[in-house]
Amino acid sequence: MPSWIPLPAFCCLLLPWAFTVFHKTLGNPAPHPGPHYLLPPIHEVIHSRRGATATLPCVLGTSPPSYKVRWSKVEPGELRETLILITNGLHARDYGLLGGRASLRRGHRLDASLIIKNVRLEDEGRYRCELINGIEDESVALTLRLEGVVFPYQPSRGRYQFNYFEAKRACEEQDGRLATYSQLYQAWTEGLDWCNAGWLLEGSVRYPVLNARAPCGGHGRPGIRSYGPRDRSRDRYDAFCFTSALAGQVFFVPGRLTLSEAHAACRRRGAVVAKVGHLYAAWKFSGLDRCDGGWLADGSVRFPITTPRPRCGGLPDPGVRSFGFPRPQQAAYGTYCYAEK
């Protein structure tokens, strides 16, 4: 009699084993191997200031037979990346995004770290170092974060005058750029409390509240209030601007000057009338503290206080105080000048 097992019986014997293998395959997936050639960065956030040199680390643990490394910047609020440069380990091609300020560190043959010289406000953001070897591409992401200060801004016409594009241009005219949500959040943790909503770089409209009160969204919890999605062309709000350290210095010229006389006084000293961003940066990074209102380039009159006192604005917290936008012909104030070093 032949020694064989009928097919139905064989399938019954095989089924439990096949089910066990199938179950283990689904229930215990292999962990993602992670980068194979690129070493994970020790710090994923790199801190810097305007005008400094920043290094974004990207180092290979071992070298593939042939490869390219591509550096790009992830644009905030947009689902795209902008190419910075590509290298094959021997030669690099610069695509001009950073205006010739980007280069490779090349500390050794496996070093593809990116150096950015003379860091600018618009350089802040998320960067990607991607290894392309034709088989299994991999990448590391890093964030360049600038030390700076966020300031609310509105024009002489009053509150809620800017659409998104006008707010963006207004910040740039005041030596800043539209703040990001993370910059506004950090400013809120450092004491920024403001009741007027303003545009942010991502296109959202928000405002930071430390002391919850009825005119500022009610008596709920402190936090960053949001107006939700807004139309960038039609809707109008203020702006939250961001600036960083200065290459020059801000100084005060006393007197009872009109706005045109303020411009002349600064020119005689080899300077220009300071912008709003200049004054905030000098207050933040240089500790500028004066109880004297002074003209600024946009026609506003402001003064910086680092040590609050009763006869200097009367508020308990440090900050830049504002007298608004007096008539340009009013001869009642000195001026703050800005000079490059």
PDB file of N, CA, C and O in Angstrom, residues 224-285:
ATOM      1  N   ILE A 224      -2.511  81.388  22.283  1.00  0.00           N
ATOM      2  CA  ILE A 224      -2.490  82.005  20.959  1.00  0.00           C
ATOM      3  C   ILE A 224      -3.870  81.836  20.343  1.00  0.00           C
ATOM      4  O   ILE A 224      -4.273  80.726  20.015  1.00  0.00           O
ATOM      5  N   ARG A 225      -4.613  82.913  20.202  1.00  0.00           N
ATOM      6  CA  ARG A 225      -5.934  82.854  19.581  1.00  0.00           C
ATOM      7  C   ARG A 225      -5.791  82.791  18.049  1.00  0.00           C
ATOM      8  O   ARG A 225      -4.890  83.389  17.489  1.00  0.00           O
ATOM      9  N   SER A 226      -6.699  82.076  17.417  1.00  0.00           N
ATOM     10  CA  SER A 226      -6.637  81.913  15.965  1.00  0.00           C
ATOM     11  C   SER A 226      -7.944  82.335  15.316  1.00  0.00           C
ATOM     12  O   SER A 226      -9.024  82.069  15.848  1.00  0.00           O
ATOM     13  N   TYR A 227      -7.840  82.990  14.159  1.00  0.00           N
ATOM     14  CA  TYR A 227      -9.016  83.375  13.383  1.00  0.00           C
ATOM     15  C   TYR A 227      -9.342  82.340  12.311  1.00  0.00           C
ATOM     16  O   TYR A 227     -10.258  82.548  11.519  1.00  0.00           O
ATOM     17  N   GLY A 228      -8.586  81.252  12.270  1.00  0.00           N
ATOM     18  CA  GLY A 228      -8.845  80.231  11.273  1.00  0.00           C
ATOM     19  C   GLY A 228      -8.394  80.668   9.887  1.00  0.00           C
ATOM     20  O   GLY A 228      -7.720  81.673   9.722  1.00  0.00           O
ATOM     21  N   PRO A 229      -8.786  79.906   8.852  1.00  0.00           N
ATOM     22  CA  PRO A 229      -8.359  80.241   7.481  1.00  0.00           C
ATOM     23  C   PRO A 229      -8.881  81.613   7.051  1.00  0.00           C
ATOM     24  O   PRO A 229     -10.037  81.939   7.289  1.00  0.00           O
ATOM     25  N   ARG A 230      -8.015  82.394   6.421  1.00  0.00           N
ATOM     26  CA  ARG A 230      -8.376  83.724   5.934  1.00  0.00           C
ATOM     27  C   ARG A 230      -7.994  83.877   4.465  1.00  0.00           C
ATOM     28  O   ARG A 230      -7.088  83.205   3.971  1.00  0.00           O
ATOM     29  N   ASP A 231      -8.686  84.769   3.777  1.00  0.00           N
ATOM     30  CA  ASP A 231      -8.379  85.057   2.380  1.00  0.00           C
ATOM     31  C   ASP A 231      -7.199  86.033   2.329  1.00  0.00           C
ATOM     32  O   ASP A 231      -7.293  87.157   2.828  1.00  0.00           O
ATOM     33  N   ARG A 232      -6.090  85.621   1.700  1.00  0.00           N
ATOM     34  CA  ARG A 232      -4.866  86.424   1.724  1.00  0.00           C
ATOM     35  C   ARG A 232      -5.007  87.747   0.973  1.00  0.00           C
ATOM     36  O   ARG A 232      -4.286  88.705   1.283  1.00  0.00           O
ATOM     37  N   SER A 233      -5.904  87.796   0.010  1.00  0.00           N
ATOM     38  CA  SER A 233      -6.053  89.023  -0.773  1.00  0.00           C
ATOM     39  C   SER A 233      -7.145  89.934  -0.221  1.00  0.00           C
ATOM     40  O   SER A 233      -7.018  91.164  -0.275  1.00  0.00           O
ATOM     41  N   ARG A 234      -8.197  89.359   0.333  1.00  0.00           N
ATOM     42  CA  ARG A 234      -9.356  90.162   0.721  1.00  0.00           C
ATOM     43  C   ARG A 234      -9.343  90.569   2.198  1.00  0.00           C
ATOM     44  O   ARG A 234      -9.641  91.729   2.529  1.00  0.00           O
ATOM     45  N   ASP A 235      -9.015  89.654   3.101  1.00  0.00           N
ATOM     46  CA  ASP A 235      -9.119  89.935   4.532  1.00  0.00           C
ATOM     47  C   ASP A 235      -7.994  90.849   4.994  1.00  0.00           C
ATOM     48  O   ASP A 235      -6.859  90.766   4.490  1.00  0.00           O
ATOM     49  N   ARG A 236      -8.288  91.681   5.982  1.00  0.00           N
ATOM     50  CA  ARG A 236      -7.326  92.693   6.426  1.00  0.00           C
ATOM     51  C   ARG A 236      -7.135  92.653   7.939  1.00  0.00           C
ATOM     52  O   ARG A 236      -8.105  92.664   8.693  1.00  0.00           O
ATOM     53  N   TYR A 237      -5.865  92.643   8.328  1.00  0.00           N
ATOM     54  CA  TYR A 237      -5.491  92.610   9.737  1.00  0.00           C
ATOM     55  C   TYR A 237      -4.189  93.383   9.912  1.00  0.00           C
ATOM     56  O   TYR A 237      -3.686  94.023   8.976  1.00  0.00           O
ATOM     57  N   ASP A 238      -3.636  93.334  11.125  1.00  0.00           N
ATOM     58  CA  ASP A 238      -2.309  93.884  11.373  1.00  0.00           C
ATOM     59  C   ASP A 238      -1.268  92.844  10.967  1.00  0.00           C
ATOM     60  O   ASP A 238      -1.596  91.829  10.348  1.00  0.00           O
ATOM     61  N   ALA A 239      -0.016  93.080  11.357  1.00  0.00           N
ATOM     62  CA  ALA A 239       1.062  92.143  11.046  1.00  0.00           C
ATOM     63  C   ALA A 239       1.870  91.869  12.298  1.00  0.00           C
ATOM     64  O   ALA A 239       2.044  92.755  13.145  1.00  0.00           O
ATOM     65  N   PHE A 240       2.342  90.646  12.427  1.00  0.00           N
ATOM     66  CA  PHE A 240       3.359  90.319  13.429  1.00  0.00           C
ATOM     67  C   PHE A 240       4.676  90.121  12.686  1.00  0.00           C
ATOM     68  O   PHE A 240       4.795  89.227  11.843  1.00  0.00           O
ATOM     69  N   CYS A 241       5.639  90.984  12.979  1.00  0.00           N
ATOM     70  CA  CYS A 241       6.931  90.972  12.298  1.00  0.00           C
ATOM     71  C   CYS A 241       7.995  90.362  13.203  1.00  0.00           C
ATOM     72  O   CYS A 241       7.862  90.368  14.433  1.00  0.00           O
ATOM     73  N   PHE A 242       9.050  89.874  12.584  1.00  0.00           N
ATOM     74  CA  PHE A 242      10.172  89.275  13.306  1.00  0.00           C
ATOM     75  C   PHE A 242      11.464  89.908  12.819  1.00  0.00           C
ATOM     76  O   PHE A 242      11.661  90.102  11.618  1.00  0.00           O
ATOM     77  N   THR A 243      12.359  90.259  13.754  1.00  0.00           N
ATOM     78  CA  THR A 243      13.678  90.746  13.385  1.00  0.00           C
ATOM     79  C   THR A 243      14.712  90.138  14.318  1.00  0.00           C
ATOM     80  O   THR A 243      14.362  89.548  15.355  1.00  0.00           O
ATOM     81  N   SER A 244      15.975  90.289  13.948  1.00  0.00           N
ATOM     82  CA  SER A 244      17.058  89.666  14.712  1.00  0.00           C
ATOM     83  C   SER A 244      18.147  90.702  14.965  1.00  0.00           C
ATOM     84  O   SER A 244      17.931  91.904  14.786  1.00  0.00           O
ATOM     85  N   ALA A 245      19.329  90.228  15.375  1.00  0.00           N
ATOM     86  CA  ALA A 245      20.413  91.125  15.760  1.00  0.00           C
ATOM     87  C   ALA A 245      20.812  92.044  14.607  1.00  0.00           C
ATOM     88  O   ALA A 245      20.644  91.714  13.431  1.00  0.00           O
ATOM     89  N   LEU A 246      21.366  93.205  14.952  1.00  0.00           N
ATOM     90  CA  LEU A 246      21.739  94.213  13.972  1.00  0.00           C
ATOM     91  C   LEU A 246      23.225  94.162  13.655  1.00  0.00           C
ATOM     92  O   LEU A 246      24.051  93.852  14.522  1.00  0.00           O
ATOM     93  N   ALA A 247      23.556  94.533  12.418  1.00  0.00           N
ATOM     94  CA  ALA A 247      24.965  94.695  12.048  1.00  0.00           C
ATOM     95  C   ALA A 247      25.483  96.048  12.515  1.00  0.00           C
ATOM     96  O   ALA A 247      26.688  96.220  12.726  1.00  0.00           O
ATOM     97  N   GLY A 248      24.594  97.042  12.673  1.00  0.00           N
ATOM     98  CA  GLY A 248      24.991  98.379  13.096  1.00  0.00           C
ATOM     99  C   GLY A 248      24.484  98.704  14.484  1.00  0.00           C
ATOM    100  O   GLY A 248      24.243  97.805  15.301  1.00  0.00           O
ATOM    101  N   GLN A 249      24.312  99.997  14.762  1.00  0.00           N
ATOM    102  CA  GLN A 249      23.869 100.418  16.089  1.00  0.00           C
ATOM    103  C   GLN A 249      22.807 101.510  15.982  1.00  0.00           C
ATOM    104  O   GLN A 249      22.771 102.268  15.011  1.00  0.00           O
ATOM    105  N   VAL A 250      21.949 101.559  16.994  1.00  0.00           N
ATOM    106  CA  VAL A 250      20.912 102.579  17.098  1.00  0.00           C
ATOM    107  C   VAL A 250      21.315 103.558  18.187  1.00  0.00           C
ATOM    108  O   VAL A 250      21.757 103.153  19.265  1.00  0.00           O
ATOM    109  N   PHE A 251      21.182 104.862  17.905  1.00  0.00           N
ATOM    110  CA  PHE A 251      21.489 105.873  18.920  1.00  0.00           C
ATOM    111  C   PHE A 251      20.446 106.974  18.859  1.00  0.00           C
ATOM    112  O   PHE A 251      19.760 107.161  17.840  1.00  0.00           O
ATOM    113  N   PHE A 252      20.347 107.728  19.945  1.00  0.00           N
ATOM    114  CA  PHE A 252      19.313 108.757  20.074  1.00  0.00           C
ATOM    115  C   PHE A 252      19.913 110.142  19.885  1.00  0.00           C
ATOM    116  O   PHE A 252      20.988 110.440  20.410  1.00  0.00           O
ATOM    117  N   VAL A 253      19.213 110.995  19.125  1.00  0.00           N
ATOM    118  CA  VAL A 253      19.584 112.398  18.959  1.00  0.00           C
ATOM    119  C   VAL A 253      18.494 113.234  19.609  1.00  0.00           C
ATOM    120  O   VAL A 253      17.344 113.214  19.150  1.00  0.00           O
ATOM    121  N   PRO A 254      18.806 113.958  20.704  1.00  0.00           N
ATOM    122  CA  PRO A 254      17.777 114.744  21.384  1.00  0.00           C
ATOM    123  C   PRO A 254      17.412 116.006  20.594  1.00  0.00           C
ATOM    124  O   PRO A 254      18.130 116.417  19.674  1.00  0.00           O
ATOM    125  N   GLY A 255      16.305 116.610  20.968  1.00  0.00           N
ATOM    126  CA  GLY A 255      15.872 117.846  20.339  1.00  0.00           C
ATOM    127  C   GLY A 255      14.370 117.892  20.206  1.00  0.00           C
ATOM    128  O   GLY A 255      13.658 116.953  20.584  1.00  0.00           O
ATOM    129  N   ARG A 256      13.910 119.005  19.657  1.00  0.00           N
ATOM    130  CA  ARG A 256      12.494 119.145  19.339  1.00  0.00           C
ATOM    131  C   ARG A 256      12.409 119.279  17.822  1.00  0.00           C
ATOM    132  O   ARG A 256      12.470 120.381  17.267  1.00  0.00           O
ATOM    133  N   LEU A 257      12.301 118.141  17.168  1.00  0.00           N
ATOM    134  CA  LEU A 257      12.465 118.055  15.730  1.00  0.00           C
ATOM    135  C   LEU A 257      11.163 117.668  15.043  1.00  0.00           C
ATOM    136  O   LEU A 257      10.344 116.927  15.598  1.00  0.00           O
ATOM    137  N   THR A 258      10.994 118.162  13.821  1.00  0.00           N
ATOM    138  CA  THR A 258       9.963 117.609  12.944  1.00  0.00           C
ATOM    139  C   THR A 258      10.534 116.337  12.319  1.00  0.00           C
ATOM    140  O   THR A 258      11.716 116.023  12.467  1.00  0.00           O
ATOM    141  N   LEU A 259       9.689 115.609  11.577  1.00  0.00           N
ATOM    142  CA  LEU A 259      10.167 114.381  10.960  1.00  0.00           C
ATOM    143  C   LEU A 259      11.253 114.674   9.921  1.00  0.00           C
ATOM    144  O   LEU A 259      12.266 113.964   9.856  1.00  0.00           O
ATOM    145  N   SER A 260      11.081 115.718   9.111  1.00  0.00           N
ATOM    146  CA  SER A 260      12.106 116.055   8.116  1.00  0.00           C
ATOM    147  C   SER A 260      13.392 116.496   8.794  1.00  0.00           C
ATOM    148  O   SER A 260      14.494 116.185   8.313  1.00  0.00           O
ATOM    149  N   GLU A 261      13.303 117.208   9.903  1.00  0.00           N
ATOM    150  CA  GLU A 261      14.505 117.616  10.650  1.00  0.00           C
ATOM    151  C   GLU A 261      15.186 116.395  11.267  1.00  0.00           C
ATOM    152  O   GLU A 261      16.418 116.359  11.395  1.00  0.00           O
ATOM    153  N   ALA A 262      14.405 115.397  11.628  1.00  0.00           N
ATOM    154  CA  ALA A 262      14.988 114.164  12.175  1.00  0.00           C
ATOM    155  C   ALA A 262      15.826 113.465  11.107  1.00  0.00           C
ATOM    156  O   ALA A 262      16.929 112.992  11.382  1.00  0.00           O
ATOM    157  N   HIS A 263      15.319 113.397   9.875  1.00  0.00           N
ATOM    158  CA  HIS A 263      16.086 112.794   8.787  1.00  0.00           C
ATOM    159  C   HIS A 263      17.393 113.554   8.566  1.00  0.00           C
ATOM    160  O   HIS A 263      18.455 112.937   8.379  1.00  0.00           O
ATOM    161  N   ALA A 264      17.326 114.882   8.600  1.00  0.00           N
ATOM    162  CA  ALA A 264      18.529 115.689   8.393  1.00  0.00           C
ATOM    163  C   ALA A 264      19.527 115.484   9.532  1.00  0.00           C
ATOM    164  O   ALA A 264      20.744 115.405   9.298  1.00  0.00           O
ATOM    165  N   ALA A 265      19.027 115.377  10.765  1.00  0.00           N
ATOM    166  CA  ALA A 265      19.915 115.190  11.916  1.00  0.00           C
ATOM    167  C   ALA A 265      20.662 113.864  11.829  1.00  0.00           C
ATOM    168  O   ALA A 265      21.854 113.787  12.148  1.00  0.00           O
ATOM    169  N   CYS A 266      19.995 112.813  11.377  1.00  0.00           N
ATOM    170  CA  CYS A 266      20.661 111.510  11.243  1.00  0.00           C
ATOM    171  C   CYS A 266      21.674 111.539  10.095  1.00  0.00           C
ATOM    172  O   CYS A 266      22.778 110.987  10.220  1.00  0.00           O
ATOM    173  N   ARG A 267      21.315 112.200   8.977  1.00  0.00           N
ATOM    174  CA  ARG A 267      22.248 112.265   7.843  1.00  0.00           C
ATOM    175  C   ARG A 267      23.537 112.982   8.226  1.00  0.00           C
ATOM    176  O   ARG A 267      24.627 112.587   7.791  1.00  0.00           O
ATOM    177  N   ARG A 268      23.432 114.034   9.020  1.00  0.00           N
ATOM    178  CA  ARG A 268      24.642 114.753   9.447  1.00  0.00           C
ATOM    179  C   ARG A 268      25.572 113.866  10.261  1.00  0.00           C
ATOM    180  O   ARG A 268      26.775 114.131  10.344  1.00  0.00           O
ATOM    181  N   ARG A 269      25.050 112.830  10.835  1.00  0.00           N
ATOM    182  CA  ARG A 269      25.845 111.914  11.663  1.00  0.00           C
ATOM    183  C   ARG A 269      26.201 110.631  10.910  1.00  0.00           C
ATOM    184  O   ARG A 269      26.596 109.644  11.523  1.00  0.00           O
ATOM    185  N   GLY A 270      26.024 110.658   9.613  1.00  0.00           N
ATOM    186  CA  GLY A 270      26.356 109.489   8.796  1.00  0.00           C
ATOM    187  C   GLY A 270      25.428 108.320   9.011  1.00  0.00           C
ATOM    188  O   GLY A 270      25.833 107.159   8.862  1.00  0.00           O
ATOM    189  N   ALA A 271      24.167 108.616   9.329  1.00  0.00           N
ATOM    190  CA  ALA A 271      23.204 107.561   9.654  1.00  0.00           C
ATOM    191  C   ALA A 271      21.885 107.848   8.959  1.00  0.00           C
ATOM    192  O   ALA A 271      21.745 108.823   8.217  1.00  0.00           O
ATOM    193  N   VAL A 272      20.904 106.995   9.195  1.00  0.00           N
ATOM    194  CA  VAL A 272      19.535 107.188   8.705  1.00  0.00           C
ATOM    195  C   VAL A 272      18.598 107.074   9.891  1.00  0.00           C
ATOM    196  O   VAL A 272      18.956 106.530  10.946  1.00  0.00           O
ATOM    197  N   VAL A 273      17.397 107.613   9.731  1.00  0.00           N
ATOM    198  CA  VAL A 273      16.393 107.439  10.778  1.00  0.00           C
ATOM    199  C   VAL A 273      16.088 105.950  10.917  1.00  0.00           C
ATOM    200  O   VAL A 273      15.882 105.241   9.925  1.00  0.00           O
ATOM    201  N   ALA A 274      16.096 105.463  12.154  1.00  0.00           N
ATOM    202  CA  ALA A 274      15.918 104.035  12.403  1.00  0.00           C
ATOM    203  C   ALA A 274      14.521 103.571  12.012  1.00  0.00           C
ATOM    204  O   ALA A 274      13.553 104.333  12.076  1.00  0.00           O
ATOM    205  N   LYS A 275      14.436 102.309  11.618  1.00  0.00           N
ATOM    206  CA  LYS A 275      13.161 101.669  11.349  1.00  0.00           C
ATOM    207  C   LYS A 275      12.642 101.032  12.639  1.00  0.00           C
ATOM    208  O   LYS A 275      13.378 100.895  13.616  1.00  0.00           O
ATOM    209  N   VAL A 276      11.392 100.627  12.614  1.00  0.00           N
ATOM    210  CA  VAL A 276      10.795 100.023  13.813  1.00  0.00           C
ATOM    211  C   VAL A 276      11.551  98.756  14.210  1.00  0.00           C
ATOM    212  O   VAL A 276      11.843  98.532  15.386  1.00  0.00           O
ATOM    213  N   GLY A 277      11.908  97.931  13.235  1.00  0.00           N
ATOM    214  CA  GLY A 277      12.668  96.719  13.531  1.00  0.00           C
ATOM    215  C   GLY A 277      14.023  97.008  14.133  1.00  0.00           C
ATOM    216  O   GLY A 277      14.504  96.274  15.003  1.00  0.00           O
ATOM    217  N   HIS A 278      14.686  98.092  13.672  1.00  0.00           N
ATOM    218  CA  HIS A 278      15.975  98.492  14.260  1.00  0.00           C
ATOM    219  C   HIS A 278      15.815  98.757  15.755  1.00  0.00           C
ATOM    220  O   HIS A 278      16.640  98.323  16.574  1.00  0.00           O
ATOM    221  N   LEU A 279      14.770  99.513  16.108  1.00  0.00           N
ATOM    222  CA  LEU A 279      14.590  99.882  17.516  1.00  0.00           C
ATOM    223  C   LEU A 279      14.287  98.662  18.377  1.00  0.00           C
ATOM    224  O   LEU A 279      14.826  98.516  19.484  1.00  0.00           O
ATOM    225  N   TYR A 280      13.451  97.767  17.879  1.00  0.00           N
ATOM    226  CA  TYR A 280      13.150  96.550  18.644  1.00  0.00           C
ATOM    227  C   TYR A 280      14.399  95.684  18.810  1.00  0.00           C
ATOM    228  O   TYR A 280      14.623  95.119  19.882  1.00  0.00           O
ATOM    229  N   ALA A 281      15.216  95.565  17.760  1.00  0.00           N
ATOM    230  CA  ALA A 281      16.432  94.760  17.862  1.00  0.00           C
ATOM    231  C   ALA A 281      17.421  95.380  18.838  1.00  0.00           C
ATOM    232  O   ALA A 281      18.070  94.665  19.625  1.00  0.00           O
ATOM    233  N   ALA A 282      17.554  96.709  18.826  1.00  0.00           N
ATOM    234  CA  ALA A 282      18.463  97.382  19.766  1.00  0.00           C
ATOM    235  C   ALA A 282      17.969  97.209  21.192  1.00  0.00           C
ATOM    236  O   ALA A 282      18.772  97.035  22.129  1.00  0.00           O
ATOM    237  N   TRP A 283      16.660  97.256  21.388  1.00  0.00           N
ATOM    238  CA  TRP A 283      16.094  97.018  22.725  1.00  0.00           C
ATOM    239  C   TRP A 283      16.344  95.582  23.180  1.00  0.00           C
ATOM    240  O   TRP A 283      16.758  95.352  24.324  1.00  0.00           O
ATOM    241  N   LYS A 284      16.147  94.635  22.286  1.00  0.00           N
ATOM    242  CA  LYS A 284      16.262  93.221  22.640  1.00  0.00           C
ATOM    243  C   LYS A 284      17.708  92.790  22.842  1.00  0.00           C
ATOM    244  O   LYS A 284      18.034  92.106  23.822  1.00  0.00           O
ATOM    245  N   PHE A 285      18.598  93.164  21.920  1.00  0.00           N
ATOM    246  CA  PHE A 285      19.953  92.605  21.922  1.00  0.00           C
ATOM    247  C   PHE A 285      21.001  93.536  22.529  1.00  0.00           C
ATOM    248  O   PHE A 285      22.047  93.065  22.985  1.00  0.00           O
TER     249      PHE A 285
END
